[in-house]
mmCIF file of C-alpha atoms in Angstrom:
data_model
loop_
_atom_site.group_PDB
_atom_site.id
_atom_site.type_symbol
_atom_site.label_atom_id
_atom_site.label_comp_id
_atom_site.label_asym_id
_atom_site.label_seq_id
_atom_site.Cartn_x
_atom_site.Cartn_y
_atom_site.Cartn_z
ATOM 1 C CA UNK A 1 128.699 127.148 80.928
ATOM 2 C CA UNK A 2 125.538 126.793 82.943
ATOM 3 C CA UNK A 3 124.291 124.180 80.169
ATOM 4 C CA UNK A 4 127.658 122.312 80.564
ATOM 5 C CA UNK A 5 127.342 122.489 84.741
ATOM 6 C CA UNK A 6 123.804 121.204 84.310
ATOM 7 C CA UNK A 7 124.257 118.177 82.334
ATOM 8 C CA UNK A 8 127.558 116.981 84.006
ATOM 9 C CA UNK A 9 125.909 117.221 87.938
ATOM 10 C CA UNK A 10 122.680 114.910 85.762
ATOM 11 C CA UNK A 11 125.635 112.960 84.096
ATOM 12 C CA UNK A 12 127.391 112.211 87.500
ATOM 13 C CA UNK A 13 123.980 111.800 89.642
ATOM 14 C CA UNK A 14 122.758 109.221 86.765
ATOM 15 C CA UNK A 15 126.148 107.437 87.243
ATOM 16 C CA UNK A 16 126.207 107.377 90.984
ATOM 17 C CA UNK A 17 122.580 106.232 91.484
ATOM 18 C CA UNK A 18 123.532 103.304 88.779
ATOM 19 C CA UNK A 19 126.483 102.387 91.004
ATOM 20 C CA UNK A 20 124.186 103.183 94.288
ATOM 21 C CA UNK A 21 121.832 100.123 93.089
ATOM 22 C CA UNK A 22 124.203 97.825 91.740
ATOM 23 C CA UNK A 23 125.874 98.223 95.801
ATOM 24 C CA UNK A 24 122.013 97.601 96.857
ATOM 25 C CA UNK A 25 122.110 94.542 94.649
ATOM 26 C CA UNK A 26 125.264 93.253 96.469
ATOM 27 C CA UNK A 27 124.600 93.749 100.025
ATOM 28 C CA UNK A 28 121.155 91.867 99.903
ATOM 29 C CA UNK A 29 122.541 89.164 98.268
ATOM 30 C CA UNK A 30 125.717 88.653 100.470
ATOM 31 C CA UNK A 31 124.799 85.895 101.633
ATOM 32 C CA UNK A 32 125.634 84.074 98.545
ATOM 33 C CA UNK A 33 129.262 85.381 99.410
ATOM 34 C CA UNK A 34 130.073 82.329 100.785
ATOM 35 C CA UNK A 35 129.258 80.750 96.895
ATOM 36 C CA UNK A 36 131.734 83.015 95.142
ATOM 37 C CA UNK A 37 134.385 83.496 97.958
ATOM 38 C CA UNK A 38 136.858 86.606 97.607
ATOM 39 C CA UNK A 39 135.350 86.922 93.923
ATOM 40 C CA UNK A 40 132.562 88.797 95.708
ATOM 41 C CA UNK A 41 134.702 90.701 97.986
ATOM 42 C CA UNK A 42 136.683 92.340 95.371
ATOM 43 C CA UNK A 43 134.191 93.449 93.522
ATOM 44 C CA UNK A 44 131.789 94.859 96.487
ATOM 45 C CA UNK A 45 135.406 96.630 97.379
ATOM 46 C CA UNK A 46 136.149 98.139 93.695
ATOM 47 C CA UNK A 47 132.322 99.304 93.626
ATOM 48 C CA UNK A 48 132.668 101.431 96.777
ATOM 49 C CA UNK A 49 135.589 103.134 94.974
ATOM 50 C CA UNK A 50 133.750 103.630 92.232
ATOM 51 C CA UNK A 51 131.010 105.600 93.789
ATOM 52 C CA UNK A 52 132.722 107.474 96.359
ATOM 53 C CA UNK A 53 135.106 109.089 93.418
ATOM 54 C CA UNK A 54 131.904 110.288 91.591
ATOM 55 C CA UNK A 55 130.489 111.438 94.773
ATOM 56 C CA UNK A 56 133.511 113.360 95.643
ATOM 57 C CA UNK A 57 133.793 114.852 92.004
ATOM 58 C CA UNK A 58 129.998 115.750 92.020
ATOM 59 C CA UNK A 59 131.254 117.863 95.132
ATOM 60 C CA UNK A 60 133.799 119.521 93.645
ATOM 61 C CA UNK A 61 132.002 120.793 90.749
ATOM 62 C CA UNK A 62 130.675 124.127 90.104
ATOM 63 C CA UNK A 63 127.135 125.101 92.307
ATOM 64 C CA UNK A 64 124.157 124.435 89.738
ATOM 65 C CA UNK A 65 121.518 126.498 89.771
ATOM 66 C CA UNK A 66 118.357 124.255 90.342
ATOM 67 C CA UNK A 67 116.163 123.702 87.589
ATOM 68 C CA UNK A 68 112.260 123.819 88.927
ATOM 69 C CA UNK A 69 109.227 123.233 87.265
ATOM 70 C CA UNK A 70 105.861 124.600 89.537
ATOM 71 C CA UNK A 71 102.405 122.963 89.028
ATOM 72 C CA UNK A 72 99.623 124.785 90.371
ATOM 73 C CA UNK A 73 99.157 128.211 90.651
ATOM 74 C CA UNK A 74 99.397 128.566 94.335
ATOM 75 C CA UNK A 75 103.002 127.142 94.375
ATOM 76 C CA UNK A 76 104.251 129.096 91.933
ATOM 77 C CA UNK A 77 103.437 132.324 93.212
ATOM 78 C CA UNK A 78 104.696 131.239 96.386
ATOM 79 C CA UNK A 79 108.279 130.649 94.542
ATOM 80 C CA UNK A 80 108.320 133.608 93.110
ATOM 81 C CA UNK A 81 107.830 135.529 96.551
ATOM 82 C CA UNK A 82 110.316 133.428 98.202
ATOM 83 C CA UNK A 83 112.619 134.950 95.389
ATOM 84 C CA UNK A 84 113.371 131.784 94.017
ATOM 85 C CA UNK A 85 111.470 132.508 90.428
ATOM 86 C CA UNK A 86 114.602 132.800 88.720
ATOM 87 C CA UNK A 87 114.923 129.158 89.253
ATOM 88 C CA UNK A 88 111.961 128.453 87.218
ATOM 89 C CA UNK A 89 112.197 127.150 83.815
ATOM 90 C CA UNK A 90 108.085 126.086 83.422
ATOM 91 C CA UNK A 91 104.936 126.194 84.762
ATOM 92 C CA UNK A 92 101.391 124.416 84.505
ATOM 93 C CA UNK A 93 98.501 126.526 83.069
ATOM 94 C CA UNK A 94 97.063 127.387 86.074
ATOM 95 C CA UNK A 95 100.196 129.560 86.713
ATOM 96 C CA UNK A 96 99.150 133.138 85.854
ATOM 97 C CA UNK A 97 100.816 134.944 88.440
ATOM 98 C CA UNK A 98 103.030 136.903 88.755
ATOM 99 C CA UNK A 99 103.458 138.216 85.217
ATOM 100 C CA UNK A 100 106.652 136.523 84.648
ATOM 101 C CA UNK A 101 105.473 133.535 85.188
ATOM 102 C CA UNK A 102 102.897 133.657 82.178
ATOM 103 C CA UNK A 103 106.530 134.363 79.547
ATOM 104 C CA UNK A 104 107.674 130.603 80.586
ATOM 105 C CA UNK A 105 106.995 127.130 78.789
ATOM 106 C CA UNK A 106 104.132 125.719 80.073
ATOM 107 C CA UNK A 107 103.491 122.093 80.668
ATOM 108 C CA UNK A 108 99.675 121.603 80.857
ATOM 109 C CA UNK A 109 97.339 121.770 83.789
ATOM 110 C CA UNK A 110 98.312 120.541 86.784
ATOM 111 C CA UNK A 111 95.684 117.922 87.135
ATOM 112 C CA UNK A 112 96.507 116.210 83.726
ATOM 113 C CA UNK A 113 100.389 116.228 83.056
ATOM 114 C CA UNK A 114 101.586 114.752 80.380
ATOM 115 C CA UNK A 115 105.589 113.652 81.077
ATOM 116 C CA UNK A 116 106.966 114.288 77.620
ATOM 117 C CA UNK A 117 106.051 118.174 78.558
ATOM 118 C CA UNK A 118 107.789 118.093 82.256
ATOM 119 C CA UNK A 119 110.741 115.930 80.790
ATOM 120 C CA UNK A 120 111.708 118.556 78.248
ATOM 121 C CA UNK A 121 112.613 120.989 80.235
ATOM 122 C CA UNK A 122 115.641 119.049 81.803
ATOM 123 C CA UNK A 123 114.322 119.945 84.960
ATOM 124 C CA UNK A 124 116.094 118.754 88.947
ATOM 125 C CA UNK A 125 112.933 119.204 90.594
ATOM 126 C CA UNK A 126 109.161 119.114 89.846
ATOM 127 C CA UNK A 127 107.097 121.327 92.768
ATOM 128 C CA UNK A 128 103.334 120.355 92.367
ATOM 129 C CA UNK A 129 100.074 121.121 94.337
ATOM 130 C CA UNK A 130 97.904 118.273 95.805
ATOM 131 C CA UNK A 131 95.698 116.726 93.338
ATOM 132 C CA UNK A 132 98.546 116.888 90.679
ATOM 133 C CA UNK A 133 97.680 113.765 88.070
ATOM 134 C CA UNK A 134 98.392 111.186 86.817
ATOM 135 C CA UNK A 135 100.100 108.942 89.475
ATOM 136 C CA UNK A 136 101.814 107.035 86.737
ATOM 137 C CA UNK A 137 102.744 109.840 84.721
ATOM 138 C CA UNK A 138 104.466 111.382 88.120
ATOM 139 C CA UNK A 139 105.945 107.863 88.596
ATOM 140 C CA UNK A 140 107.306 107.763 85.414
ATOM 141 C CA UNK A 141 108.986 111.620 85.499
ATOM 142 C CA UNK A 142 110.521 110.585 89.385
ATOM 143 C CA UNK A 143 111.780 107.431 87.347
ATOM 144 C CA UNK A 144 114.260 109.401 84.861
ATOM 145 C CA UNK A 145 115.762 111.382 87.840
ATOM 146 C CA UNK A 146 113.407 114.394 88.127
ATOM 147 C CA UNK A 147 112.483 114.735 91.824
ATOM 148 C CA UNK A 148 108.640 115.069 92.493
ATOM 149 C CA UNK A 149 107.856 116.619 95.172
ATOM 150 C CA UNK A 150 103.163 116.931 95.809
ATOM 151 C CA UNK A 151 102.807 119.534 98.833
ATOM 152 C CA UNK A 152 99.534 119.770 100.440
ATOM 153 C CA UNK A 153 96.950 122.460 99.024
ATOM 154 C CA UNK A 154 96.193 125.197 101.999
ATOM 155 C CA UNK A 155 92.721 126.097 103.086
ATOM 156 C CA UNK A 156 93.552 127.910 105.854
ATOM 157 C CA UNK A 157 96.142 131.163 107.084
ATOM 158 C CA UNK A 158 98.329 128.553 109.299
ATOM 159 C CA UNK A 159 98.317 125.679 106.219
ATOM 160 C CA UNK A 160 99.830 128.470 103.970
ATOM 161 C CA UNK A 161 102.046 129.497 106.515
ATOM 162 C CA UNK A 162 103.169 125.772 106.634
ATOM 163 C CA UNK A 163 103.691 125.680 102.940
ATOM 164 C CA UNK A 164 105.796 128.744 102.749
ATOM 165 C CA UNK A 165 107.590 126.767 105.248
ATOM 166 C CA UNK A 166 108.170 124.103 103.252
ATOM 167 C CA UNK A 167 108.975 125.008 100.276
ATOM 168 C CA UNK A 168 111.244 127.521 101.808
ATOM 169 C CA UNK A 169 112.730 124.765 103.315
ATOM 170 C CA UNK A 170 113.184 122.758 99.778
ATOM 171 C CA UNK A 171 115.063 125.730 98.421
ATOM 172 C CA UNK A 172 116.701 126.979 101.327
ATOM 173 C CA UNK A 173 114.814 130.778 101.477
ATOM 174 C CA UNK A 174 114.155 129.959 105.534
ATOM 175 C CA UNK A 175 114.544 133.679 105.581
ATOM 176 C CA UNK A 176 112.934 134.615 103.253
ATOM 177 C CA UNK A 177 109.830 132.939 104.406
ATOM 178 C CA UNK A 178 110.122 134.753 107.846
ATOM 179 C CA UNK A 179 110.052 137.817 106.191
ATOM 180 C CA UNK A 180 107.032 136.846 103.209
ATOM 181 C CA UNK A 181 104.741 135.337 106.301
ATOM 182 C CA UNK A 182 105.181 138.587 108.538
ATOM 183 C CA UNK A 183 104.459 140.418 105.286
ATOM 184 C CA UNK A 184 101.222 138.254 105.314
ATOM 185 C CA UNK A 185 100.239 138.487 108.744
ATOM 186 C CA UNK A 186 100.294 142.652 108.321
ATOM 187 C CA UNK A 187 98.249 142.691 105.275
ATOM 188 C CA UNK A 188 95.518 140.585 106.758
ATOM 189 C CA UNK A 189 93.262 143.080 108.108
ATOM 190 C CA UNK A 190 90.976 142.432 111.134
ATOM 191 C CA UNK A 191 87.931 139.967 111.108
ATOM 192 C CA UNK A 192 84.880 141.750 110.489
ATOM 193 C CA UNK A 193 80.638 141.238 110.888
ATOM 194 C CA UNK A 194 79.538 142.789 107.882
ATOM 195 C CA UNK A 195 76.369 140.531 107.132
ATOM 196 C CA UNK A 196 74.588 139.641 104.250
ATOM 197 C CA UNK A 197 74.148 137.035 102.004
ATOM 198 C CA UNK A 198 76.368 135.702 99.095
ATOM 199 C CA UNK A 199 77.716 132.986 96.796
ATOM 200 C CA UNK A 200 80.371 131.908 94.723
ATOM 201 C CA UNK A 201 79.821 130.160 91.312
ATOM 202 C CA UNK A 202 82.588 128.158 89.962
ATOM 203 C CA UNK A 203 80.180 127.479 86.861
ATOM 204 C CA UNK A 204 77.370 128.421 85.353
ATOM 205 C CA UNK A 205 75.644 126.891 82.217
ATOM 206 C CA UNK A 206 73.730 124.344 80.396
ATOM 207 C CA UNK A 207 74.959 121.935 83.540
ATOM 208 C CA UNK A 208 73.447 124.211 86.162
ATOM 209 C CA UNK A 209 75.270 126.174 89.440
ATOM 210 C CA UNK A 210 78.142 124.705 91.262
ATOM 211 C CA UNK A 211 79.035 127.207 94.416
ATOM 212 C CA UNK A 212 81.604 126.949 96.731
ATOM 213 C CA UNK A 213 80.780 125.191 100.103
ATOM 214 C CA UNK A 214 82.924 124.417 103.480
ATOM 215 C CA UNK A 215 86.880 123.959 102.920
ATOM 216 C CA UNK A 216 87.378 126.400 100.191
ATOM 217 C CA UNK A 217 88.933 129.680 99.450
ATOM 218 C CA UNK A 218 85.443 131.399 98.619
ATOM 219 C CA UNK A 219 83.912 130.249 101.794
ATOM 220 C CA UNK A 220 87.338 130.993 104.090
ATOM 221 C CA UNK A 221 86.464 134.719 102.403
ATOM 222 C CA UNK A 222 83.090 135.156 103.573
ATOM 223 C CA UNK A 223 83.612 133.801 106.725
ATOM 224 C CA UNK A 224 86.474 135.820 107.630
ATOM 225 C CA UNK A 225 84.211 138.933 106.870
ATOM 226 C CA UNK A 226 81.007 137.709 108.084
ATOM 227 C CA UNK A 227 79.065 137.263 105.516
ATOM 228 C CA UNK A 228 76.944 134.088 105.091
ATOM 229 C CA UNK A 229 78.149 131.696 102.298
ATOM 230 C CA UNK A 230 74.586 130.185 101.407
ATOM 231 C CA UNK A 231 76.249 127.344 99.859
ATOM 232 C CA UNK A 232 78.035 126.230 103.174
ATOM 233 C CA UNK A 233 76.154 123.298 104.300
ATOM 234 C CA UNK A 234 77.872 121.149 102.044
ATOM 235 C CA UNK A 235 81.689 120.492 101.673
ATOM 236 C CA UNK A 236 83.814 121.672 98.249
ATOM 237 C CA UNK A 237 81.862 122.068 94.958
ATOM 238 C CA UNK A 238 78.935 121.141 94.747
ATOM 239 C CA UNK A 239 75.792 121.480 92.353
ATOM 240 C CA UNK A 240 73.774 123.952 93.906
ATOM 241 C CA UNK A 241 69.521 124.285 92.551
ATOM 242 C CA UNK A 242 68.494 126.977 91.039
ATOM 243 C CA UNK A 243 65.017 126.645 93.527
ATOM 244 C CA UNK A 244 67.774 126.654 96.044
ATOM 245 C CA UNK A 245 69.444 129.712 94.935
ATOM 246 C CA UNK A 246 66.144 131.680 94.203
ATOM 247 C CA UNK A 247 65.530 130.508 98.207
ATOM 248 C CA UNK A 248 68.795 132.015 99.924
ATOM 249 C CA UNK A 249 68.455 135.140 97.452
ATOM 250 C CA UNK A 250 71.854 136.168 97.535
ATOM 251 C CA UNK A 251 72.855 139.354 98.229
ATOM 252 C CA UNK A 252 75.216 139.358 95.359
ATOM 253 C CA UNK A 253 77.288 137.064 93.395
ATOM 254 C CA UNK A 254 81.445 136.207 93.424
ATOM 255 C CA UNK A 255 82.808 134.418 90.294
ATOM 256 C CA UNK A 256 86.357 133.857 89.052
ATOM 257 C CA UNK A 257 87.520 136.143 85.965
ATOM 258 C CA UNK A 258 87.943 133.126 83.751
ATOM 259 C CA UNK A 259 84.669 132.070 84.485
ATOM 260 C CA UNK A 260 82.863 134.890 83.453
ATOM 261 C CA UNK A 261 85.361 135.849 80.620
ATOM 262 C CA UNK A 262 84.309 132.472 78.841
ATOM 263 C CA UNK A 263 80.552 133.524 79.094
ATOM 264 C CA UNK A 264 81.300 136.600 77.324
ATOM 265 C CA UNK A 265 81.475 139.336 80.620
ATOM 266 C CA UNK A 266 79.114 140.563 83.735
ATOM 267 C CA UNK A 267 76.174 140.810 81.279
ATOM 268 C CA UNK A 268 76.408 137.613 79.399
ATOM 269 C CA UNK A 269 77.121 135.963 82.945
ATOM 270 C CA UNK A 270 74.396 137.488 84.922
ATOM 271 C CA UNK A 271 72.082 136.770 81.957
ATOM 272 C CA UNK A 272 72.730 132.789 81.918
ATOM 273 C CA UNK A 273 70.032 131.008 82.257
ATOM 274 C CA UNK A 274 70.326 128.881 85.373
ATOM 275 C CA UNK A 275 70.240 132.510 86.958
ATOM 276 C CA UNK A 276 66.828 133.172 85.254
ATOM 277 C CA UNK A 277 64.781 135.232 88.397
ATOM 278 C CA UNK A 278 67.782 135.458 90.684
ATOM 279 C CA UNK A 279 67.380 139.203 92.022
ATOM 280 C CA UNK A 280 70.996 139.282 92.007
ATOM 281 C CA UNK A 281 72.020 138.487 88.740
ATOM 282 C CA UNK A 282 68.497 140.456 87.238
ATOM 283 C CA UNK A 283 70.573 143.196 88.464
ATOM 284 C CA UNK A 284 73.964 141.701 88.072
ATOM 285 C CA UNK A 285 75.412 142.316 91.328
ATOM 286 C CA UNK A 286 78.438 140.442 90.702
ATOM 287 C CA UNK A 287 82.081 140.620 91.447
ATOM 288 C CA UNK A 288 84.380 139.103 89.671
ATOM 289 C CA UNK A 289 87.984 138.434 91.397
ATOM 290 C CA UNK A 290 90.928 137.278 89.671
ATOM 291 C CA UNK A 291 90.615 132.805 89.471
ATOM 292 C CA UNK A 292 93.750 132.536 91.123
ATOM 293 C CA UNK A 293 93.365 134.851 94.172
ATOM 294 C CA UNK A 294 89.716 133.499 94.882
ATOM 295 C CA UNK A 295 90.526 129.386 94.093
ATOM 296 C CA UNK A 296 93.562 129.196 95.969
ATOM 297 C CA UNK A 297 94.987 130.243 99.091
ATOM 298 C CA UNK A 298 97.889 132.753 98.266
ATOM 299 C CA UNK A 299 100.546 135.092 99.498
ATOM 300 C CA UNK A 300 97.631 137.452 98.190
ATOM 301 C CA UNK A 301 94.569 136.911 100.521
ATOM 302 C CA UNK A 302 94.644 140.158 102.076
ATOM 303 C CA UNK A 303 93.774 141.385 98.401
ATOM 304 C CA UNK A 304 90.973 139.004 97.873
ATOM 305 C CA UNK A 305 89.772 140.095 101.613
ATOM 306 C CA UNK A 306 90.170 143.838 100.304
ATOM 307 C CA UNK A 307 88.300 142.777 97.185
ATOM 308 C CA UNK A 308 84.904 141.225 98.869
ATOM 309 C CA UNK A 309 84.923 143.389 101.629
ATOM 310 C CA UNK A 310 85.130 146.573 98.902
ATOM 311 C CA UNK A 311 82.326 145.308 96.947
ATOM 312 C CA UNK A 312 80.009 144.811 99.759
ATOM 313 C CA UNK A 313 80.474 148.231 101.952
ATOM 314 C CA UNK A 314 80.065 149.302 97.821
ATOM 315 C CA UNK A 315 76.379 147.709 97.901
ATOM 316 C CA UNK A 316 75.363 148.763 101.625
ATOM 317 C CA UNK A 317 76.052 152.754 100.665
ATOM 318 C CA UNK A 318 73.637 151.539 97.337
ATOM 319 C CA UNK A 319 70.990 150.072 99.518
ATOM 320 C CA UNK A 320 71.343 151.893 103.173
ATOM 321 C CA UNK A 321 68.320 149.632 104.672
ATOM 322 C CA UNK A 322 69.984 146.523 103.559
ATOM 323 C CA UNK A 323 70.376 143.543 105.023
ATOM 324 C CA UNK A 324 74.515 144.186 105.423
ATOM 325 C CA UNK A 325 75.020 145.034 109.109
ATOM 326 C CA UNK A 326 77.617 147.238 110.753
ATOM 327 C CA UNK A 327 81.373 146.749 109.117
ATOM 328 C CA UNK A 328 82.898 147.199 112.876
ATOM 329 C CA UNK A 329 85.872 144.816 113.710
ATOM 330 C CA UNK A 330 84.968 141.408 115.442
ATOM 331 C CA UNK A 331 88.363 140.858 117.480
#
């Protein structure tokens, strides 16, 4: 039955956007109406008919559940708290939370789509982060009578709270979004001045280091606890020297779990290398958060928060006479 509802509301929207643009059609070129006379007329009167009977029989059907496909990790996660994951049918690869998400077909990466993969899955609505590619391949999916909708990526507390907003907005969860940002807001505990030196690697390898600088999720981390991000004078990711690294001597090292799973673990990551020297990684003081908590800015921050702040307290009761200074709240 919900097969059936499906393809009838996609049946009956196809027909009344046909009808929709043939109407377009007409009213720019009435002014030929004085060529063809009441010929014109009848016609522009027997298309209005037309369309408003499937509009009013697209009302009267049965509700449809929306069909949603999520690119990017960030807004899927957000879905799924909003308590809209039910409405889900795929995801992009960079989807790997929560669980359920990682059972459903998957359509690529975000950044490189292919539209044969998003046009499978009969889907109403395509949700996608910022930097979602290709334009053409998006153009060409919003074309067949998928809606695309590309929401801005968050680097900041208030810019997720805006994108909860919005998406709770798009599927009607305004409550729910009251109720998942107050959640948010308690979790988050209270800024703190704990010191110290660190860095986060995105990569590490043949290519060399590229850390996290200004405007991302690492750096909103450290800040938030105080510690300084010795990447920061430059904005995104960015190759970082290994002269430079050796230099700013990092207290210890944050990398995403993918990153260091592909190297082969702690040891094989710490051992790379571009880290050749690098007190930290000699004695691989490295944490390693899950990629999607530490890349993007989710419904769990206070976790990644939890996470960093852990790990460094962790190394100050190690080294007493380090350089990490008192933990006490900064309000």
């Amino acid at each position: 039955m919900h097969f059936f509802q499906h393809n009838t509301h996609h049946t009956v929207k196809s027909s009344i956007a046909s009808q929709l643009k043939q109407l377009q059609r007409l009213i720019v070129g009435k002014t030929a109406r004085q060529k063809v006379g009441r010929q014109t007329t009848r016609r522009f009167s027997r298309q209005i008919t037309v369309t408003s009977l499937l509009i009013g029989l697209l009302i009267s059907l049965p509700s449809a559940a929306q069909r949603l496909i999520t690119a990017g990790g960030t807004i899927t996660e957000i879905v799924y708290a909003l308590g809209a994951g039910e409405d889900i049918v795929a995801v992009d690869q960079s989807s790997t939370y929560p669980f359920a998400a990682t059972k459903l077909p998957m359509i690529g990466y975000y950044r490189d789509l292919a539209a044969e993969g998003v046009l499978a899955q009969n889907a109403d609505m395509l949700l996608a982060i910022e930097g979602v590619g290709r334009a053409n391949v998006l153009k060409q999916i919003d074309s067949v009578g998928v809606e695309v909708k590309v929401l801005n990526k968050p680097e900041s507390v208030d810019e997720l709270y805006a994108l909860i907003d919005e998406l709770a907005h798009i599927l009607n969860k305004v409550d729910e979004a009251k109720v998942l940002k107050n959640k948010i807001a308690a979790s988050l505990p209270a800024k703190q001045q704990l010191g110290g030196n660190a860095v986060f690697l995105l990569s590490v390898g043949n290519r060399g280091l590229v850390a996290a600088g200004q405007g991302t999720v690492p750096d909103l981390l450290f800040e938030y606890l105080g510690i300084n991000n010795i990447a920061s004078e430059h904005k995104g990711y960015k190759t970082l020297g290994r002269e430079a690294l050796l230099t700013a001597d990092p207290d210890f090292i944050v990398a995403a779990s993918h990153s260091v799973v592909t190297l082969g673990g702690k040891e094989a990551f710490c051992q790379q290398a571009a880290l050749a020297l690098v007190p930290a990684a000699e004695n691989c003081r490295l944490l390693v958060v899950d990629g999607l908590k530490v890349l993007g800015m989710t419904t769990r921050l206070a976790e990644a928060l939890a996470e960093v702040q852990d790990y460094a307290l962790f190394l100050r009761q190690q080294k007493p006479n380090s350089v990490f200074a008192s933990s006490e709240s900064s309000h």
